[in-house]
PDB file of C-alpha atoms in Angstrom:
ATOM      1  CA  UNK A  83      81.515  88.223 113.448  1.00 39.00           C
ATOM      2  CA  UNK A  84      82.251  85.402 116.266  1.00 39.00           C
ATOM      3  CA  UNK A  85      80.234  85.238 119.091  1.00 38.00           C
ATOM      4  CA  UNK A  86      81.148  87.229 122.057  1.00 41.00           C
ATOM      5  CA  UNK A  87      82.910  85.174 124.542  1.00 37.00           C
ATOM      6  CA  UNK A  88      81.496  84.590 127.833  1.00 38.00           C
ATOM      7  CA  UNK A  89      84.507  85.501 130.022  1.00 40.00           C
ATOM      8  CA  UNK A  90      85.542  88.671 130.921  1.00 57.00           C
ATOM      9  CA  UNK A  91      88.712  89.677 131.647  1.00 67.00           C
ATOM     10  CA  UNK A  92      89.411  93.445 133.280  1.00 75.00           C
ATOM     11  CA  UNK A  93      85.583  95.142 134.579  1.00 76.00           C
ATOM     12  CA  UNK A  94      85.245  98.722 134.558  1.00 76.00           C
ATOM     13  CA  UNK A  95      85.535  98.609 138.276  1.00 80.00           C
ATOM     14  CA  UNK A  96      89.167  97.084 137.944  1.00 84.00           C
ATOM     15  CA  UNK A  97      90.026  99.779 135.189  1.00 87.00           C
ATOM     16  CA  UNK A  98      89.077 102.655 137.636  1.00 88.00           C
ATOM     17  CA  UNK A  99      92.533 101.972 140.001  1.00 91.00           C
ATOM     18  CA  UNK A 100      94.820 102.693 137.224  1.00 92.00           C
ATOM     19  CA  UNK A 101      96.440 105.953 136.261  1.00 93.00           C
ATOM     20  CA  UNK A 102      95.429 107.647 133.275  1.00 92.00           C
ATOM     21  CA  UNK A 103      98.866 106.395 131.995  1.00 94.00           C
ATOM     22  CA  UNK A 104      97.960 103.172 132.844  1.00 94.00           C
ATOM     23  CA  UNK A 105      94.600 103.448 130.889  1.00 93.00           C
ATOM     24  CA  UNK A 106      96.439 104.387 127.917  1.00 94.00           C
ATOM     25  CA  UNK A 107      99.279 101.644 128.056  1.00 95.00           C
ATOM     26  CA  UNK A 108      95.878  99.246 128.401  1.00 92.00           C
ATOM     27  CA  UNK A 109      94.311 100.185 125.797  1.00 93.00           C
ATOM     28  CA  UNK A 110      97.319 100.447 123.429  1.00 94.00           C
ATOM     29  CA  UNK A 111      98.132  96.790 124.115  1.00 93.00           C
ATOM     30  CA  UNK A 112      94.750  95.397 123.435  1.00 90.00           C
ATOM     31  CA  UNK A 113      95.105  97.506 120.224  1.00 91.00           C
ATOM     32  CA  UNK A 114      98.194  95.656 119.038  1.00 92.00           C
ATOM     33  CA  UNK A 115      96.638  92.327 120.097  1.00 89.00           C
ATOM     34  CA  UNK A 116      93.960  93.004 117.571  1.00 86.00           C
ATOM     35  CA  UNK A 117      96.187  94.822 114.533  1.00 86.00           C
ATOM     36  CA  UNK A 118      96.690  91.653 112.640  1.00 85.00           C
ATOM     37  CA  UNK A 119      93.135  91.202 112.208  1.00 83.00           C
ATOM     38  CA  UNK A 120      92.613  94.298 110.451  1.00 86.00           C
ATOM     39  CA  UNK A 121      92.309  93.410 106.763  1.00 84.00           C
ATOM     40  CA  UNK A 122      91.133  96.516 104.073  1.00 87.00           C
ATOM     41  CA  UNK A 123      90.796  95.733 100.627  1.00 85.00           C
ATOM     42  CA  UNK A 124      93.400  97.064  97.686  1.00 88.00           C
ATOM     43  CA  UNK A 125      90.490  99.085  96.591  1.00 88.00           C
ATOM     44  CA  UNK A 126      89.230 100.124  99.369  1.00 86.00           C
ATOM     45  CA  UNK A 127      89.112 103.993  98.868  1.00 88.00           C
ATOM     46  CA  UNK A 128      91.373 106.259 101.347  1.00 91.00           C
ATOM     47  CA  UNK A 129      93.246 102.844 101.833  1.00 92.00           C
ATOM     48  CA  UNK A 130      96.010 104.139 102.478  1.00 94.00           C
ATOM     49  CA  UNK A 131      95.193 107.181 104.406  1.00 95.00           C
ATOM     50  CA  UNK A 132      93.301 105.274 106.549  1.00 93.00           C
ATOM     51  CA  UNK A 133      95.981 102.794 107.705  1.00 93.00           C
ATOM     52  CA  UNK A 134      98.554 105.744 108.211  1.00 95.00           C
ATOM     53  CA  UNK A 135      96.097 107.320 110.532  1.00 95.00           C
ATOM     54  CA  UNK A 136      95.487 104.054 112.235  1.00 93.00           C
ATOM     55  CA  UNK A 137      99.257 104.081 112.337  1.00 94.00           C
ATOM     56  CA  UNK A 138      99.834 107.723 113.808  1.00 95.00           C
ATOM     57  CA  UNK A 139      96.768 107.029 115.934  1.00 95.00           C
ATOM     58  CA  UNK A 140      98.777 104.200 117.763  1.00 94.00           C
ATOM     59  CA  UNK A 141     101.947 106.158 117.690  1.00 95.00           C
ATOM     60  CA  UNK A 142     100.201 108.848 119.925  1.00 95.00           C
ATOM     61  CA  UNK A 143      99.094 106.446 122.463  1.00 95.00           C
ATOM     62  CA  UNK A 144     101.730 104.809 122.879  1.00 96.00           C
ATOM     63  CA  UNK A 145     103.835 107.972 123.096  1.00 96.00           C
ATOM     64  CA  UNK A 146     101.330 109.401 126.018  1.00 95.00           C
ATOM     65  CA  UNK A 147     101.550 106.291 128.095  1.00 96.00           C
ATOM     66  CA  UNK A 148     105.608 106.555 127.769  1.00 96.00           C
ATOM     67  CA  UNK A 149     105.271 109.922 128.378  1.00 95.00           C
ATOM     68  CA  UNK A 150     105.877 112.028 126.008  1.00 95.00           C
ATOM     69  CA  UNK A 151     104.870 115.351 125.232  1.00 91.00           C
ATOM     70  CA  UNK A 152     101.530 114.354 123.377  1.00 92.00           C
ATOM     71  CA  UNK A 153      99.020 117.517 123.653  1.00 91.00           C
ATOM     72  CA  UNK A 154      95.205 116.834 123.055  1.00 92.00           C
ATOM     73  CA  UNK A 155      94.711 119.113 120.006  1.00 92.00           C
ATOM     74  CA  UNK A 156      97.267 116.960 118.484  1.00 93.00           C
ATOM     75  CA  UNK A 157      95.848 113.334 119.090  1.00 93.00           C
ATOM     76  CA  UNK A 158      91.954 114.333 119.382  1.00 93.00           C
ATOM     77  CA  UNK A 159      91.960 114.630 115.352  1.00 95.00           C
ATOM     78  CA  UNK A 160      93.588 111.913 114.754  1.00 95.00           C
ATOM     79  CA  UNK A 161      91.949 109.662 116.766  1.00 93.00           C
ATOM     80  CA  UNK A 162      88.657 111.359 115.316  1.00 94.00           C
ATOM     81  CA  UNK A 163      90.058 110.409 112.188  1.00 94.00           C
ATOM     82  CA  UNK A 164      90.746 106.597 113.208  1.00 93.00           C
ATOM     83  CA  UNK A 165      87.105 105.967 114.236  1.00 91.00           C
ATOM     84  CA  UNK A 166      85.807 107.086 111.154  1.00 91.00           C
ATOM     85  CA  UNK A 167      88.015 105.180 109.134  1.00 92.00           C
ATOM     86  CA  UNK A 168      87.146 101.885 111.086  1.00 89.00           C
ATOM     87  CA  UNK A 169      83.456 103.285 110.886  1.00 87.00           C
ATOM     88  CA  UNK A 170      83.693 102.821 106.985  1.00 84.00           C
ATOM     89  CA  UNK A 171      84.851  98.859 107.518  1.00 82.00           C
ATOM     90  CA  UNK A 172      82.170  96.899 107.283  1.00 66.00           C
ATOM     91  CA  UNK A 173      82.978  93.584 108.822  1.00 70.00           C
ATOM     92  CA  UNK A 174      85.469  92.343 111.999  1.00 63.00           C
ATOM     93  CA  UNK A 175      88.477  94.050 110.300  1.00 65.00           C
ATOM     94  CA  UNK A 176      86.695  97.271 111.047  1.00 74.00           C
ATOM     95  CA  UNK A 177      85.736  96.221 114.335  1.00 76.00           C
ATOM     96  CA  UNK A 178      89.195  95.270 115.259  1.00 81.00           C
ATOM     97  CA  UNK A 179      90.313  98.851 113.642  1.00 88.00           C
ATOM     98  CA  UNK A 180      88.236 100.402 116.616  1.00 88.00           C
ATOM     99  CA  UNK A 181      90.578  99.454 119.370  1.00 89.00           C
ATOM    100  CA  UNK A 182      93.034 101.405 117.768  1.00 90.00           C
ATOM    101  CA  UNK A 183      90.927 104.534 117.647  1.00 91.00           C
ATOM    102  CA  UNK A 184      89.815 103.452 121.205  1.00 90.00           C
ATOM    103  CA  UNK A 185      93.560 103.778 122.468  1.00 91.00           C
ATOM    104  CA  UNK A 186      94.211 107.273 120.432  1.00 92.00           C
ATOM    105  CA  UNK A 187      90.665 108.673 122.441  1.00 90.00           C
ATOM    106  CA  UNK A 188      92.268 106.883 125.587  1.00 92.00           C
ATOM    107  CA  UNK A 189      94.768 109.099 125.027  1.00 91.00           C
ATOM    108  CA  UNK A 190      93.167 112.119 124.016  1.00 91.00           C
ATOM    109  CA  UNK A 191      90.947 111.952 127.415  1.00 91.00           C
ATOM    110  CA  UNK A 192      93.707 111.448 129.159  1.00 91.00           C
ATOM    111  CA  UNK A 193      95.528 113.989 127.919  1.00 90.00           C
ATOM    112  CA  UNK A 194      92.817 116.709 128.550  1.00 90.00           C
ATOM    113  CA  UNK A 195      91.825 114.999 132.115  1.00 88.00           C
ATOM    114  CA  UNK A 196      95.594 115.947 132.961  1.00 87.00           C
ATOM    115  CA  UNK A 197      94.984 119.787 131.023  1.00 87.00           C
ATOM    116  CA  UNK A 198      91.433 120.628 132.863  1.00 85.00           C
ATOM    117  CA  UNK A 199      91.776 118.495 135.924  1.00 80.00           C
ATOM    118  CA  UNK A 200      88.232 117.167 135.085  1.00 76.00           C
ATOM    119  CA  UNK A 201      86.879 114.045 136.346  1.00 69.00           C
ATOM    120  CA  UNK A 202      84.476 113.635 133.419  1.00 75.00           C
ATOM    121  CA  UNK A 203      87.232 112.724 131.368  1.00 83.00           C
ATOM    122  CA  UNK A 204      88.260 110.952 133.488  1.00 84.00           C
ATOM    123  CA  UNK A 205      85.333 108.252 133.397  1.00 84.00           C
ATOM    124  CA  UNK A 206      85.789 108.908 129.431  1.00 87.00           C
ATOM    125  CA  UNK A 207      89.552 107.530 129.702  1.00 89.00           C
ATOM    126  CA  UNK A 208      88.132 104.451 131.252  1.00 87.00           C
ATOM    127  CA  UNK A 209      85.504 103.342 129.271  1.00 87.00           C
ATOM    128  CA  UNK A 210      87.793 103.967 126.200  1.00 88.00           C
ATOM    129  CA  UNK A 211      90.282 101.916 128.065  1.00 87.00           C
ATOM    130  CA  UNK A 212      87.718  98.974 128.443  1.00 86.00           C
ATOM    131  CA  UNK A 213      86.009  99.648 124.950  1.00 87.00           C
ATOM    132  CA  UNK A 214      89.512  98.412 123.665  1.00 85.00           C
ATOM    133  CA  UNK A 215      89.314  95.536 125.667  1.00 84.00           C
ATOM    134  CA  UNK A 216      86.056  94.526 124.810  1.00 83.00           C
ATOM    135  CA  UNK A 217      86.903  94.934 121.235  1.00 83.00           C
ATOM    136  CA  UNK A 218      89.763  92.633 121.489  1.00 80.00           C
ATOM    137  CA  UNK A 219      87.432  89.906 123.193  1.00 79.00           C
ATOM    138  CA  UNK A 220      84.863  90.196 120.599  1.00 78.00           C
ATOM    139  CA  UNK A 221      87.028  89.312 118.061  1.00 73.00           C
ATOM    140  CA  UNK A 222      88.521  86.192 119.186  1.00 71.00           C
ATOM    141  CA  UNK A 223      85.975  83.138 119.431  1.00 68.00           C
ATOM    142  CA  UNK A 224      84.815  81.348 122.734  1.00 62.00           C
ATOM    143  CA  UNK A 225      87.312  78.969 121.469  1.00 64.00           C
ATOM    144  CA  UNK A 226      90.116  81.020 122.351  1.00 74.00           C
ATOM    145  CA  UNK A 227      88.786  83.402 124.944  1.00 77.00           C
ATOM    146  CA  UNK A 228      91.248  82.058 127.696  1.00 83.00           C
ATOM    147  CA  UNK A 229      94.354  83.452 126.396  1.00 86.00           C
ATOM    148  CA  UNK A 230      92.724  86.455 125.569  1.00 85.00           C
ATOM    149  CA  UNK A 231      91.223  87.128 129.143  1.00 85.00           C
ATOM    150  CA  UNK A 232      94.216  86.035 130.720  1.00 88.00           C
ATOM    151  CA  UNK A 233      96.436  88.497 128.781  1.00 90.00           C
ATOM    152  CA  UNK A 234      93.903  91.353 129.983  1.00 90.00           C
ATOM    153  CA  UNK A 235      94.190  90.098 133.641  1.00 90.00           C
ATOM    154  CA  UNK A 236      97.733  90.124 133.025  1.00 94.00           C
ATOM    155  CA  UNK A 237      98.177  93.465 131.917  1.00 94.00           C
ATOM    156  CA  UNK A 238      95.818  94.630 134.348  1.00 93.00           C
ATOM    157  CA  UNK A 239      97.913  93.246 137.809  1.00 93.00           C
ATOM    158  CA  UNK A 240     100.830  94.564 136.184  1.00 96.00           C
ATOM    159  CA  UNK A 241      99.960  97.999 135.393  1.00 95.00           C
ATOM    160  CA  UNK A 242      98.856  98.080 139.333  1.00 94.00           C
ATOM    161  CA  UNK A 243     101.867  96.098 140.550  1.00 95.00           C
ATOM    162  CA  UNK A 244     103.763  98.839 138.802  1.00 96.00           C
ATOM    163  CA  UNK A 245     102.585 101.671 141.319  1.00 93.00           C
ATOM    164  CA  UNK A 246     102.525 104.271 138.897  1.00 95.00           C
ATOM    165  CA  UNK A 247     100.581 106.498 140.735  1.00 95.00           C
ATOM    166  CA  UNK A 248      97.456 106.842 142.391  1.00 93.00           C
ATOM    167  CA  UNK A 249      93.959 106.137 140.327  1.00 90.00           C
ATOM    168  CA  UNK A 250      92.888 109.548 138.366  1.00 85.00           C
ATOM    169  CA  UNK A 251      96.331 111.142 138.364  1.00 90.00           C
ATOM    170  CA  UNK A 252      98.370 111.348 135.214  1.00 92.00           C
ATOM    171  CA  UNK A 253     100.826 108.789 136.394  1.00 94.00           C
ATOM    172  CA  UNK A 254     104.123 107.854 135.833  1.00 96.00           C
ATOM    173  CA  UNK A 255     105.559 106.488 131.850  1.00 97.00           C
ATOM    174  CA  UNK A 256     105.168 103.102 131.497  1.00 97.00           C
ATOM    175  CA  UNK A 257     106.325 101.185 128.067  1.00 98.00           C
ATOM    176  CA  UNK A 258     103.749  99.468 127.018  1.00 97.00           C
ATOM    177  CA  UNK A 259     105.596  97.339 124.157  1.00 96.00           C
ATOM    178  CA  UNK A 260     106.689  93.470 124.838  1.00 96.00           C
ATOM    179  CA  UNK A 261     110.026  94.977 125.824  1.00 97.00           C
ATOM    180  CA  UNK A 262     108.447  96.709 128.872  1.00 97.00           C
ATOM    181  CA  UNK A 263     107.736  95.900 132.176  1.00 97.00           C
ATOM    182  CA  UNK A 264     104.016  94.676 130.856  1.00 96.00           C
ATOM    183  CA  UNK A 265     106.530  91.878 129.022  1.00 96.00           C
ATOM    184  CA  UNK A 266     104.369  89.686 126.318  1.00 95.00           C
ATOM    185  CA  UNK A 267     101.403  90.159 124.733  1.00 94.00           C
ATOM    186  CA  UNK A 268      99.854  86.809 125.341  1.00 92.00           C
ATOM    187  CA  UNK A 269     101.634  85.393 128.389  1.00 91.00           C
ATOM    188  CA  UNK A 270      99.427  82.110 127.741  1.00 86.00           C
ATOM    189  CA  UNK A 271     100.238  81.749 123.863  1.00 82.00           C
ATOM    190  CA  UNK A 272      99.022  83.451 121.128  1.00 82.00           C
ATOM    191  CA  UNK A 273      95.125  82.800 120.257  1.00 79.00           C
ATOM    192  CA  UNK A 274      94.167  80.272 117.649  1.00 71.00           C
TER     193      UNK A 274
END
């Protein structure tokens, strides 16, 4: 695995303003930053499982943040399902398979945050929200940590430019694909 890099882009501090929408829409981006890294062998057994529950896994997050009906006993399996399946990679193409899972549990918190009115899952939708960011910085190299902390910054301002809501509520939809407000992936250029 490549070292960690030394910036940082988005601290849990900074993720605590959003909405839980906003989590969500956070995490799914630095989930689709990190999907062409994830590499699993022909052989690998429940290949194909596997990716399709990756697959669902970001469907469901990225339905929540738009807001659509997504209920918690729906996505809580799946992205149950997700982790283990990245569990069972052994190298960074696991790893990068996490932030995936991380942006299904974003969801899943969020979901049941917005059900119970809870603040503990609250906290959990943020560090789920930053778990996927971390992921996505530990698999780039210090090489090309710039782009990759600046597209987290970017995302970040955004989301609160966007005034979706106040921090802890459900929020308003946001899109959280390149056609969205939240606009390109890597604003700076693509990593090495």
């Amino acid at each position: 695995m490549s070292p960690e890099p030394v910036l940082q882009g988005v601290f849990l501090n900074d993720l605590g303003l959003l909405t839980l929408r906003g989590h969500v829409a956070y995490a799914v981006r630095c989930a689709r930053r990190v999907l062409p890294l994830i590499r699993v062998p022909e052989d690998y057994p429940g290949r194909e499982d596997g990716l399709a529950t990756l697959a669902r896994a970001g469907r469901l997050a990225d339905d929540f943040a738009r807001g659509k009906d997504v209920s918690p006993e729906e996505v809580g399996p799946v992205a149950s399902d997700a982790s283990r399946f990245a569990d069972g990679l052994s190298d960074e193409h696991g790893y990068a398979a996490f932030a995936v899972a991380h942006a299904a549990r974003c969801a899943w918190q969020a979901g049941l945050a917005e059900q119970t009115g809870e603040g503990n899952y609250f906290l959990e939708v943020i560090a789920s929200a930053f778990a996927a960011g971390r992921v996505l910085q530990s698999s780039c190299d210090a090489f090309d940590a710039e782009p990759v902390v600046a597209a987290l910054r970017a995302d970040f301002e955004k989301l609160r430019g966007l005034k979706l809501g106040a921090a802890g509520e459900i929020g308003a939809p946001v899109d959280p694909s390149e056609e969205g407000p939240l606009g390109s992936l890597w604003p700076e250029g693509r990593p090495a």
